Short mmCIF file of C-alpha atoms and ligand atoms in Angstrom, two decimals:
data_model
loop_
_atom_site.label_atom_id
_atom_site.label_comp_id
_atom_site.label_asym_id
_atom_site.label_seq_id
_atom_site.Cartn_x
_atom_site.Cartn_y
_atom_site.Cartn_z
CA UNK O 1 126.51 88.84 95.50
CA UNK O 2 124.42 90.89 93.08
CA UNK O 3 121.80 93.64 94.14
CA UNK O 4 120.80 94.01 91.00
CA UNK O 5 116.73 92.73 90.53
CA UNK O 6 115.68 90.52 87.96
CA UNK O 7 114.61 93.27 84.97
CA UNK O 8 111.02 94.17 84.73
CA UNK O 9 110.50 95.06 80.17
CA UNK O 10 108.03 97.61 80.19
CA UNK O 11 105.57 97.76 76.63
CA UNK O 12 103.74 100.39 74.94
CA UNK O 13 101.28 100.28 72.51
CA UNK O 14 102.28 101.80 69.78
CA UNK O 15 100.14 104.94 69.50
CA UNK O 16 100.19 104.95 65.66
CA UNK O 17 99.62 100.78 65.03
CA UNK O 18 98.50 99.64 68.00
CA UNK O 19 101.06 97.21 68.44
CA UNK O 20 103.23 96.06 71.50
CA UNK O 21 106.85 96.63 71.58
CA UNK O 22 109.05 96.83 74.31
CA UNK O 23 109.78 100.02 74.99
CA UNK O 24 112.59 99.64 77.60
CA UNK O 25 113.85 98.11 80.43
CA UNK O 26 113.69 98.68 84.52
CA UNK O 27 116.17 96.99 87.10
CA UNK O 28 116.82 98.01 91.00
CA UNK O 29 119.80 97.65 92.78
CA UNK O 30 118.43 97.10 96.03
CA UNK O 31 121.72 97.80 97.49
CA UNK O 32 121.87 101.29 96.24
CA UNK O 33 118.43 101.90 96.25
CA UNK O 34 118.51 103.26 92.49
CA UNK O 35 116.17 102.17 89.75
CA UNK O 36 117.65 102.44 85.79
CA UNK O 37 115.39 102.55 83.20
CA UNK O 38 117.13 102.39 79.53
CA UNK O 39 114.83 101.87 76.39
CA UNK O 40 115.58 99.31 74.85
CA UNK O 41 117.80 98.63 71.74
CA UNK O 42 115.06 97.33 69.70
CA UNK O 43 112.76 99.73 69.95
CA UNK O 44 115.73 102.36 68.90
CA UNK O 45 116.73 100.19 66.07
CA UNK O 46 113.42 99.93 65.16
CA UNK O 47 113.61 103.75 64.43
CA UNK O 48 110.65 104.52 66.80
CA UNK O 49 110.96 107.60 69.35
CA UNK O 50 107.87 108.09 71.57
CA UNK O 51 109.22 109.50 74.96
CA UNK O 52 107.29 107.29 77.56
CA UNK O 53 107.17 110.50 80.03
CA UNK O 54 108.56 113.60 78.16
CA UNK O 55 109.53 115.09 81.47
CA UNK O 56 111.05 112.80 83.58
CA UNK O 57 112.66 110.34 80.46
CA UNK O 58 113.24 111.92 77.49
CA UNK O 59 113.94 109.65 74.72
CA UNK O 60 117.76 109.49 74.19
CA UNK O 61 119.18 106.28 73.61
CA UNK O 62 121.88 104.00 75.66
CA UNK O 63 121.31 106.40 78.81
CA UNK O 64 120.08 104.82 81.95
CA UNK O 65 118.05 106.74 83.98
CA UNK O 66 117.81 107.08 87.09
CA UNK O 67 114.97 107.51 88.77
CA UNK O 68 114.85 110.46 91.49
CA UNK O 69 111.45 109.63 93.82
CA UNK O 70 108.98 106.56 94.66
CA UNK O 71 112.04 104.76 96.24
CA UNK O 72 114.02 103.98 92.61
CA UNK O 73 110.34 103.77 90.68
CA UNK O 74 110.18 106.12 87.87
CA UNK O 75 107.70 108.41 87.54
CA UNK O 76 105.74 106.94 84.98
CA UNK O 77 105.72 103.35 86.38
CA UNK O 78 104.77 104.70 89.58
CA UNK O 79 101.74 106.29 87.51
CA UNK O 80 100.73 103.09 86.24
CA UNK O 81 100.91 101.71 89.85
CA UNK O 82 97.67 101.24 92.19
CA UNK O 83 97.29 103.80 95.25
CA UNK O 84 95.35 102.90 98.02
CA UNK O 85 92.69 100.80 97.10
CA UNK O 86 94.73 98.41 94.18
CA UNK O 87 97.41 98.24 96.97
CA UNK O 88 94.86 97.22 99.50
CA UNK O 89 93.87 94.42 96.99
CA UNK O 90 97.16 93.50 96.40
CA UNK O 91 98.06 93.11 99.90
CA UNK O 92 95.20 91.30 100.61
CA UNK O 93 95.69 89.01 97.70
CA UNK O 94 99.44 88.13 97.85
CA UNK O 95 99.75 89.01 101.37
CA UNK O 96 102.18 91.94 101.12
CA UNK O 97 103.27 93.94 103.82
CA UNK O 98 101.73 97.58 103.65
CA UNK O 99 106.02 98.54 103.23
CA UNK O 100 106.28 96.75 100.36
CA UNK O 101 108.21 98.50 97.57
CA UNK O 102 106.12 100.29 94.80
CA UNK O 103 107.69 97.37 92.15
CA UNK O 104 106.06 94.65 93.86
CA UNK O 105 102.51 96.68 93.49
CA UNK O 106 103.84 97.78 89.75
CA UNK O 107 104.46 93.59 89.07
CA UNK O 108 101.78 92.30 90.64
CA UNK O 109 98.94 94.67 89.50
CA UNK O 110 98.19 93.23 86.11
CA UNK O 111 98.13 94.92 82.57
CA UNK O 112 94.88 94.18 81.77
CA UNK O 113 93.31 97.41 83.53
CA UNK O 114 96.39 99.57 83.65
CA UNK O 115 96.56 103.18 83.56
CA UNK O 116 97.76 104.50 80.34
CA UNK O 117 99.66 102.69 77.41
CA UNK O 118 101.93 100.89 79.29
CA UNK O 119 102.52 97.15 80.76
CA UNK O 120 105.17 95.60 82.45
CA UNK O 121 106.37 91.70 82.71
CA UNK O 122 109.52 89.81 82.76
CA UNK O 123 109.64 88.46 78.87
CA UNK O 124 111.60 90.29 76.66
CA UNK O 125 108.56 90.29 74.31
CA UNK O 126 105.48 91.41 74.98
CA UNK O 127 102.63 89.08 76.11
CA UNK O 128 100.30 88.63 72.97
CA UNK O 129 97.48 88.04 74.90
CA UNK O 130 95.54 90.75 76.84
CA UNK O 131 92.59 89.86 79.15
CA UNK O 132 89.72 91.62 78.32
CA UNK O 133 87.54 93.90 80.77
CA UNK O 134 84.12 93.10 82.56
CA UNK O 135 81.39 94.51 79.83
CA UNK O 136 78.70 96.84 81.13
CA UNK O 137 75.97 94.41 81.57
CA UNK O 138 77.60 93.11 84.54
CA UNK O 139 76.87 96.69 86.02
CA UNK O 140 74.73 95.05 89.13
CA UNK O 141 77.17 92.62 89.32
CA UNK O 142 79.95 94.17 89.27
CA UNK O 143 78.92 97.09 92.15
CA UNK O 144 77.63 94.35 94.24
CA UNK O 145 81.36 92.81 94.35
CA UNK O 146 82.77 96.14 94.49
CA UNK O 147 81.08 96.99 97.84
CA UNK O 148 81.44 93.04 98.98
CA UNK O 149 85.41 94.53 98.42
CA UNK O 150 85.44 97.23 100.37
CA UNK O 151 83.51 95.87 103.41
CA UNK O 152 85.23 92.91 103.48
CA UNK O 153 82.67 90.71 102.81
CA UNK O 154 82.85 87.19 100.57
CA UNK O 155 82.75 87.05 96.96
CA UNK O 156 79.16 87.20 95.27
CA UNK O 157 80.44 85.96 92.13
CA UNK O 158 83.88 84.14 92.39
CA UNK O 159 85.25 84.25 88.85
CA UNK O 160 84.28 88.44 88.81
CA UNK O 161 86.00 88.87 92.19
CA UNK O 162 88.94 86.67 91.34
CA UNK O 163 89.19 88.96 87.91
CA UNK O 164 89.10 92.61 90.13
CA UNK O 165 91.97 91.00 92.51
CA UNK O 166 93.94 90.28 89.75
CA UNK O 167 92.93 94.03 87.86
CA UNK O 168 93.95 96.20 90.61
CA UNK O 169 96.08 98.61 88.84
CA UNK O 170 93.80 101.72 88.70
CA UNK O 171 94.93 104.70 91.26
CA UNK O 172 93.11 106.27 93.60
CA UNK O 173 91.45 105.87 96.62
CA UNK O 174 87.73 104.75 96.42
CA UNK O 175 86.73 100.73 95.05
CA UNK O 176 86.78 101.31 91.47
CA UNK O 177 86.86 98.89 88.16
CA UNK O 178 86.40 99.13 84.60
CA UNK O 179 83.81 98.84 81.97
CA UNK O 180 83.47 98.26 78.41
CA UNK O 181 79.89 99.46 76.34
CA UNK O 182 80.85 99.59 72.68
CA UNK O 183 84.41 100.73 71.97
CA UNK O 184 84.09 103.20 75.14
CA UNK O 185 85.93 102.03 78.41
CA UNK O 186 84.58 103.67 81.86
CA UNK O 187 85.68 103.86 85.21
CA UNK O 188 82.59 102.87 87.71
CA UNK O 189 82.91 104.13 91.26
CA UNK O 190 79.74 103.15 93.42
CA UNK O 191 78.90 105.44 96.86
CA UNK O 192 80.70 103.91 99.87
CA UNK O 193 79.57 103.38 103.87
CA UNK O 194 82.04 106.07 104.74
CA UNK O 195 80.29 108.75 102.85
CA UNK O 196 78.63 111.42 104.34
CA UNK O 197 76.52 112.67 101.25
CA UNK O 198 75.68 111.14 97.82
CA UNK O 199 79.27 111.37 96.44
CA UNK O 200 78.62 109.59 93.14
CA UNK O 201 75.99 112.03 92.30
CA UNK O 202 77.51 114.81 93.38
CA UNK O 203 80.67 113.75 91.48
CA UNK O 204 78.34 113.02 88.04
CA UNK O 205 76.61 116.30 88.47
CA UNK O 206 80.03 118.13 88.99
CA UNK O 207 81.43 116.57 85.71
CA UNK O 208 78.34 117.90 83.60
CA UNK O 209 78.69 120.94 85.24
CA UNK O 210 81.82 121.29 83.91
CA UNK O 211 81.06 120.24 80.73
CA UNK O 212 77.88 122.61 79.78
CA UNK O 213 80.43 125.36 81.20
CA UNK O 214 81.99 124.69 77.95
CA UNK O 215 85.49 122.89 79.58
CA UNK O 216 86.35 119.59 78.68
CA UNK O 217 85.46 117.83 81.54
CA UNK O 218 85.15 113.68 81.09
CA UNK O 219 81.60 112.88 80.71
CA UNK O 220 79.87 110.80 83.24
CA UNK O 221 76.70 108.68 83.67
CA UNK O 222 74.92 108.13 86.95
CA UNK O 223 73.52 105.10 87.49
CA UNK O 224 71.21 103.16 90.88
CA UNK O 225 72.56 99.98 90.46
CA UNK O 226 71.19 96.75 92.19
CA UNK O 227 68.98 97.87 95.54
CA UNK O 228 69.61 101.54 94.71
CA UNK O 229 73.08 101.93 95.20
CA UNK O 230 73.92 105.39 93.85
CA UNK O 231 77.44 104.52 91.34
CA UNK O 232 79.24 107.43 88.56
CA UNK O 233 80.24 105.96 85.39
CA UNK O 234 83.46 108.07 84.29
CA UNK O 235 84.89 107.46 80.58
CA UNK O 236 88.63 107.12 80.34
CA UNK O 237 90.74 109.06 78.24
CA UNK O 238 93.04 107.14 78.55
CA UNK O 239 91.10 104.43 76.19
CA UNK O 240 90.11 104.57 72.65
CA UNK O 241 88.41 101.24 71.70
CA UNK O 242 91.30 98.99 72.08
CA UNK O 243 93.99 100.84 71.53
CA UNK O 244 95.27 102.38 74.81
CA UNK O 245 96.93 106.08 74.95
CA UNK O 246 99.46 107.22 76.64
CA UNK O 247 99.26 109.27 79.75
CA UNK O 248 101.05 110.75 82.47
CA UNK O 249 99.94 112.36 85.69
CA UNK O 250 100.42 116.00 86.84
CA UNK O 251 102.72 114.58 90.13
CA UNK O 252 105.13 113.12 87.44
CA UNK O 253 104.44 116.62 84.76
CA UNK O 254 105.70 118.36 87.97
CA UNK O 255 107.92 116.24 89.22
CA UNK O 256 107.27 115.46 92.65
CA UNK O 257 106.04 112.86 94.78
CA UNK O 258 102.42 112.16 95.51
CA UNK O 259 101.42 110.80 98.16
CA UNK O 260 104.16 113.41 99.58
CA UNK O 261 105.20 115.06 102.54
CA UNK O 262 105.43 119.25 103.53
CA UNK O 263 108.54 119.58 101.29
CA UNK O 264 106.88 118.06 98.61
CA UNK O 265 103.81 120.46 98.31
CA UNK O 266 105.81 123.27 97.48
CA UNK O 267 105.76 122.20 93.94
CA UNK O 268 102.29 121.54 93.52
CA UNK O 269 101.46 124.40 91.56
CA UNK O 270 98.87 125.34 88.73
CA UNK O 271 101.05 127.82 87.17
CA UNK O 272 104.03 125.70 86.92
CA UNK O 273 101.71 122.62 86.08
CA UNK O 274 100.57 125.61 82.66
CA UNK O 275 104.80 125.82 81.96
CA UNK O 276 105.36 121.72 81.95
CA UNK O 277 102.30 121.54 79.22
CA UNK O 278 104.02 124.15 77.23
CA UNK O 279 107.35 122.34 77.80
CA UNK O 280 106.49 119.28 76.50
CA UNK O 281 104.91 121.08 73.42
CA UNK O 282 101.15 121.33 74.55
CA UNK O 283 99.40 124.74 72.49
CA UNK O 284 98.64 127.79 74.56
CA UNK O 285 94.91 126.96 75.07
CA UNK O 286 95.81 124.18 77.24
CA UNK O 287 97.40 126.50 79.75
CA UNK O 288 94.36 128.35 79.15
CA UNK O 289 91.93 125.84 79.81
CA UNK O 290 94.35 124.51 82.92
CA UNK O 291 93.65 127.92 84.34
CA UNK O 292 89.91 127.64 83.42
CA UNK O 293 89.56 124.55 85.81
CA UNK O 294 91.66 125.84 88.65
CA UNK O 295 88.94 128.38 88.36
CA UNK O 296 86.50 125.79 88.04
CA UNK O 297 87.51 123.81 91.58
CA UNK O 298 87.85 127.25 92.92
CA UNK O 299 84.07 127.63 92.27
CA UNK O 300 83.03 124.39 93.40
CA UNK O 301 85.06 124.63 96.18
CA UNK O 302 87.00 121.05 95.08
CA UNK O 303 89.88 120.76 97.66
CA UNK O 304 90.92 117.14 96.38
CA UNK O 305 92.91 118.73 92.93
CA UNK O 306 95.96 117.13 94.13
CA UNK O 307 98.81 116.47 91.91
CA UNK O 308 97.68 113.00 90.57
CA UNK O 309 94.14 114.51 89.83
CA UNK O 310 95.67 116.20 87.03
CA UNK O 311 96.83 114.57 83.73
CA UNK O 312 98.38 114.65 79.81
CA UNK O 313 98.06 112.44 77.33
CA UNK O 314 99.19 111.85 73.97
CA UNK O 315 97.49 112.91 71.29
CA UNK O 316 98.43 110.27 68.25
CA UNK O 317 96.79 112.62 65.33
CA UNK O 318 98.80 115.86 66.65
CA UNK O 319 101.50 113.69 67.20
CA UNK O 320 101.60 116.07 70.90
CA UNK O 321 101.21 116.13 74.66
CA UNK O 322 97.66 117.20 75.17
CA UNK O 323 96.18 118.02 78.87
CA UNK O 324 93.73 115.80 79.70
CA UNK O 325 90.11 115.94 80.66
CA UNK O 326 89.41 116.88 83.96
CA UNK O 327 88.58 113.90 86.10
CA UNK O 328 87.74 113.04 89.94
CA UNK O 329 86.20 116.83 89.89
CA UNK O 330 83.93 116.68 93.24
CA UNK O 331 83.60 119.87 95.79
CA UNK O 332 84.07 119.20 99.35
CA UNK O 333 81.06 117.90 100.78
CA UNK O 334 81.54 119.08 104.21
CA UNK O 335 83.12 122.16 104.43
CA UNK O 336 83.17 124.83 101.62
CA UNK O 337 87.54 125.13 101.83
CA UNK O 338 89.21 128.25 102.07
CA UNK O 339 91.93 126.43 99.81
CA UNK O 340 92.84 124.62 97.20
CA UNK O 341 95.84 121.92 97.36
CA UNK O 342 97.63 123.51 94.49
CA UNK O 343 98.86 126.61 94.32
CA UNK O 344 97.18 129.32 92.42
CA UNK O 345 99.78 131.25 91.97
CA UNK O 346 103.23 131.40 93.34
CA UNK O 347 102.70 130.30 97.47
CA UNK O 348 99.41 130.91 97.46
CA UNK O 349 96.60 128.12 98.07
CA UNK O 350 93.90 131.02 99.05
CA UNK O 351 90.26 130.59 96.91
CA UNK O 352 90.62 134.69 96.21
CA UNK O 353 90.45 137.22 92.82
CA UNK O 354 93.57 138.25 93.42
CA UNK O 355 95.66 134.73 93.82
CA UNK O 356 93.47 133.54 90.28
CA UNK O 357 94.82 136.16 88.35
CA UNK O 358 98.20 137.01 89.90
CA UNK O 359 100.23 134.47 87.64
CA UNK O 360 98.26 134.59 84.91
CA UNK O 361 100.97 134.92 82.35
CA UNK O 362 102.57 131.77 83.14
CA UNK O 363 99.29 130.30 82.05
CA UNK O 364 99.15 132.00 78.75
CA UNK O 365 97.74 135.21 79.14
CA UNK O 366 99.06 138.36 77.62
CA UNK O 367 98.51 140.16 80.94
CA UNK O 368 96.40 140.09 83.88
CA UNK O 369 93.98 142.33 82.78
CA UNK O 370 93.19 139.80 80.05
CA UNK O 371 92.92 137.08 82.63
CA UNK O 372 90.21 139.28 84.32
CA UNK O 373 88.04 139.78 81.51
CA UNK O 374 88.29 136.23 80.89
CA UNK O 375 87.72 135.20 84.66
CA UNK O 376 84.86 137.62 84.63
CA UNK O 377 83.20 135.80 81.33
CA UNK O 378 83.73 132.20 82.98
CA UNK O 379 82.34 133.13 86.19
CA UNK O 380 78.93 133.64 84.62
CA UNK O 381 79.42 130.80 82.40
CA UNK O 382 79.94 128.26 85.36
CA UNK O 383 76.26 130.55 86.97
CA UNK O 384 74.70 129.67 83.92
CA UNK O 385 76.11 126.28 83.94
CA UNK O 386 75.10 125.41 87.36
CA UNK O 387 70.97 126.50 86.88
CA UNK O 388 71.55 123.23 83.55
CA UNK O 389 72.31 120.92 86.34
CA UNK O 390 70.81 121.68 89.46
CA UNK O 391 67.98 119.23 89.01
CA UNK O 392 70.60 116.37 89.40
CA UNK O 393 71.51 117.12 92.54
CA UNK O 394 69.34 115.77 95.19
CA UNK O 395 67.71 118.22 97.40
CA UNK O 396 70.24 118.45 100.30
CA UNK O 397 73.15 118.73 98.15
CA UNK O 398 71.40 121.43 95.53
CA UNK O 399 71.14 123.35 98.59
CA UNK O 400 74.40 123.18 99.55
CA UNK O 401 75.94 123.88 95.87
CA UNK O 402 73.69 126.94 95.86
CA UNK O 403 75.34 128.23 98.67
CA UNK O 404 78.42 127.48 98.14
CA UNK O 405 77.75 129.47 94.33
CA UNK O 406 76.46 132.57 95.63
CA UNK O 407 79.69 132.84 98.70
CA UNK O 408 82.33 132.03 95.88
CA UNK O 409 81.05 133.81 93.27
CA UNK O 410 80.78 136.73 95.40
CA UNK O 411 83.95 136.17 96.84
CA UNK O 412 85.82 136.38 93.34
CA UNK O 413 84.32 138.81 91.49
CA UNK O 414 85.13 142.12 90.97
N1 ATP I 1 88.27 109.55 83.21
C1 ATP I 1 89.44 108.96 83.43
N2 ATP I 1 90.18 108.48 82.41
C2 ATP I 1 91.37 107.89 82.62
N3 ATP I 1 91.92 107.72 83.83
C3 ATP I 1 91.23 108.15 84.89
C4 ATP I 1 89.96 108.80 84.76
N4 ATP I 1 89.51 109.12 85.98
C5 ATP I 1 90.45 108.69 86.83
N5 ATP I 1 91.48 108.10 86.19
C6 ATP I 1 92.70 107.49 86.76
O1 ATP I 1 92.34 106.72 87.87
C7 ATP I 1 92.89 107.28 89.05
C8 ATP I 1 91.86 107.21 90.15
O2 ATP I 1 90.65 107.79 89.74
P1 ATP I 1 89.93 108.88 90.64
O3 ATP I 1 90.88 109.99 90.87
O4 ATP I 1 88.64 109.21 89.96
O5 ATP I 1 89.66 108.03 91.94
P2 ATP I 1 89.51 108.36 93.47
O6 ATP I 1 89.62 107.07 94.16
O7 ATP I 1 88.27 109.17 93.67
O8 ATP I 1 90.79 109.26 93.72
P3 ATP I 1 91.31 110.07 94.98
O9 ATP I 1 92.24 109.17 95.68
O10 ATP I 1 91.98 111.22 94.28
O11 ATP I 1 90.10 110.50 95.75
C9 ATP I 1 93.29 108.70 88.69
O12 ATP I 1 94.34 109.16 89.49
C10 ATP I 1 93.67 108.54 87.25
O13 ATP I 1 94.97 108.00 87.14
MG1 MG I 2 91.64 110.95 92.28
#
């Protein structure tokens, strides 16, 4: 009897054309437990070359590879999977067990809102058609379903909630969908019943604090949709009109598994995050501007800068890895953490000067005293950049920001 699944073809849009071609092919032996991924003859006779994730699979041709985590999922496919709240759709919708196998999520998630360039389906070809994404005047709408989602509640517009069941490849773990206004695609994440302070605001202010700092931060929009219902527009990078780019988180840049256990932590690291970019041919100022926003969460006291809130993409005029724009940037609203979830430098989570600037040279730096003068410049930079967007913040949470300023600051300067 054969263990060997049915093959999933997996399809990239051509970063240069925009086309779809079938990139390679996936297949699990489920006796084994190992997943192959080859790319596929055509696209090699077709002379292209686009590695689909330059760490993990390489382009070489007539090699399978095999993937090392996610149960047999490759890293990439496993990036273009749903985490908690697609799977909780999925389940829901098609009944699957919470143990199901990341494929089923990957199959069953739908292209039409996936991560990145990718898609996946069981014709050799790719599909020609691609459904198209809610548009931004079905804001109201489109919150009122989300939170109708999340609480378990009925649909308040069948056809939208029937198209979000089907769309429920994004990661993460908050009720999220997708937008279109113009040729600009954004993620929309509305405030939940769980939490404990205005999270969307506090996520959009965070984001434009970023940006006037002078980092490249994704922008944001904040928006009271319906009754008031606080909700952050993010724009994806990972969209440009309708051509789709290809991306590829910082768990599969690194190499390890996230969600993950103990063992898997130790490898959740900024520095080593700074040598993958330069690996895969990124310039120096992206290990620069990685170091930048480690400072950055550091600051803001942003414990949540796990491995998959960390990204590359493509860049199809430099024909290059890039990093991407920092995303999902929001400090702890409870506590201000003593921590981060990466490392700063090598074993050391602590938020202090002297873990910042310790492994600076793996980030780009000449030496460390460079790394202090530049620290030194950014930290009044991200001062200056707080007093531009204070008046976002509502009055509790400007408060609590200010704070949370004046301890870190003074905890890592000189
Ligand atoms: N601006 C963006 N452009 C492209 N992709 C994005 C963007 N923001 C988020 N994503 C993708 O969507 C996923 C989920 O988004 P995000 O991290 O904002 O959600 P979340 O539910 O708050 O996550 P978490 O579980 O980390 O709290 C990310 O891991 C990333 O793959
Ligand atoms: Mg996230």
């Amino acid at each position: 009897m054969t263990t060997i699944s049915k093959p999933l073809f997996i399809y990239l849009q051509r970063p240069d054309t925009g086309d779809w071609v079938t990139v390679g092919r996936y297949v699990l032996d489920t006796a084994s437990g190992n997943g192959l991924f080859r790319y596929a003859p055509s696209y090699v006779q077709a002379g292209l070359s686009w590695s689909i994730d330059p760490v993990n699979l390489p382009f070489v041709p007539d090699r399978d590879f095999i993937a090392p985590r996610y149960h047999g999922l490759h890293d990439v496919l496993r990036d273009a999977c749903p985490d908690a709240w697609g799977r909780l759709l999925i389940q829901r919708e098609h009944g699957l067990p919470t143990t199901a196998h990341d494929l089923r999520y990957l199959a069953l998630a739908g292209n039409a809102d996936r991560w990145g360039a990718l898609a996946v389906g069981s014709a050799k070809k790719p599909p020609a058609a691609h459904l198209a994404t809610p548009r931004l005047a079905q804001l109201d709408t489109l919150i009122q379903e989300l939170l109708a989602m999340s609480e378990r509640r009925g649909p308040v517009d069948a056809s939208l909630r029937k198209r979000l069941m089907t769309h429920a490849s994004l990661g993460g773990a908050r009720p999220k969908a997708t937008v279109r206004d113009g040729a600009a695609s954004w993620l929309v994440k509305p405030l939940i019943a769980t939490d404990t302070v205005d999270i969307p605001l506090l996520e959009h202010a965070t984001q434009q604090w970023g940006r006037v700092s002078g980092l490249d931060f994704a922008d944001t929009v904040h928006h009271r949709a319906g009754a008031g219902i606080s909700v952050v527009r993010v724009r994806r990078f990972d969209r440009d009109g309708a051509q789709r780019c290809m991306a590829i988180s910082g768990a599969s840049l690194l190499g390890t598994t996230y969600p993950g256990g103990a063992s898997d932590a130790s490898s959740w690291s900024y520095p080593r995050l700074a040598e993958e970019l330069k690996r895969i041919g990124a310039p120096r100022e992206d290990g620069i501007a990685l170091f930048a926003r480690m400072v950055f969460n550091a600051v803001v006291g942003n414990d949540d800068d796990h491995p998959r809130n960390h990204a590359a993409r493509y860049d199809p005029t430099e024909k290059r890895w890039r990093l991407a724009p920092a995303f999902d940037v929001v400090p702890n609203p409870d506590d201000t953490p003593g921590r981060l979830t990466m490392q700063l430098s090598q074993g050391r989570h602590e938020i202090a000067r002297d873990c910042i600037v310790r492994d600076a040279v793996r980030f780009g730096f000449g030496n460390i005293g460079e790394a202090e003068a530049y620290l030194d410049q950014l930290l009044v930079r991200l001062r200056e950049g707080y007093e531009q967007v204070a008046g976002l913040l509502d009055a509790g949470l400007r408060e609590k920001m200010q704070q949370r300023l004046r301890d870190n600051l003074g905890k890592l300067s000189r």
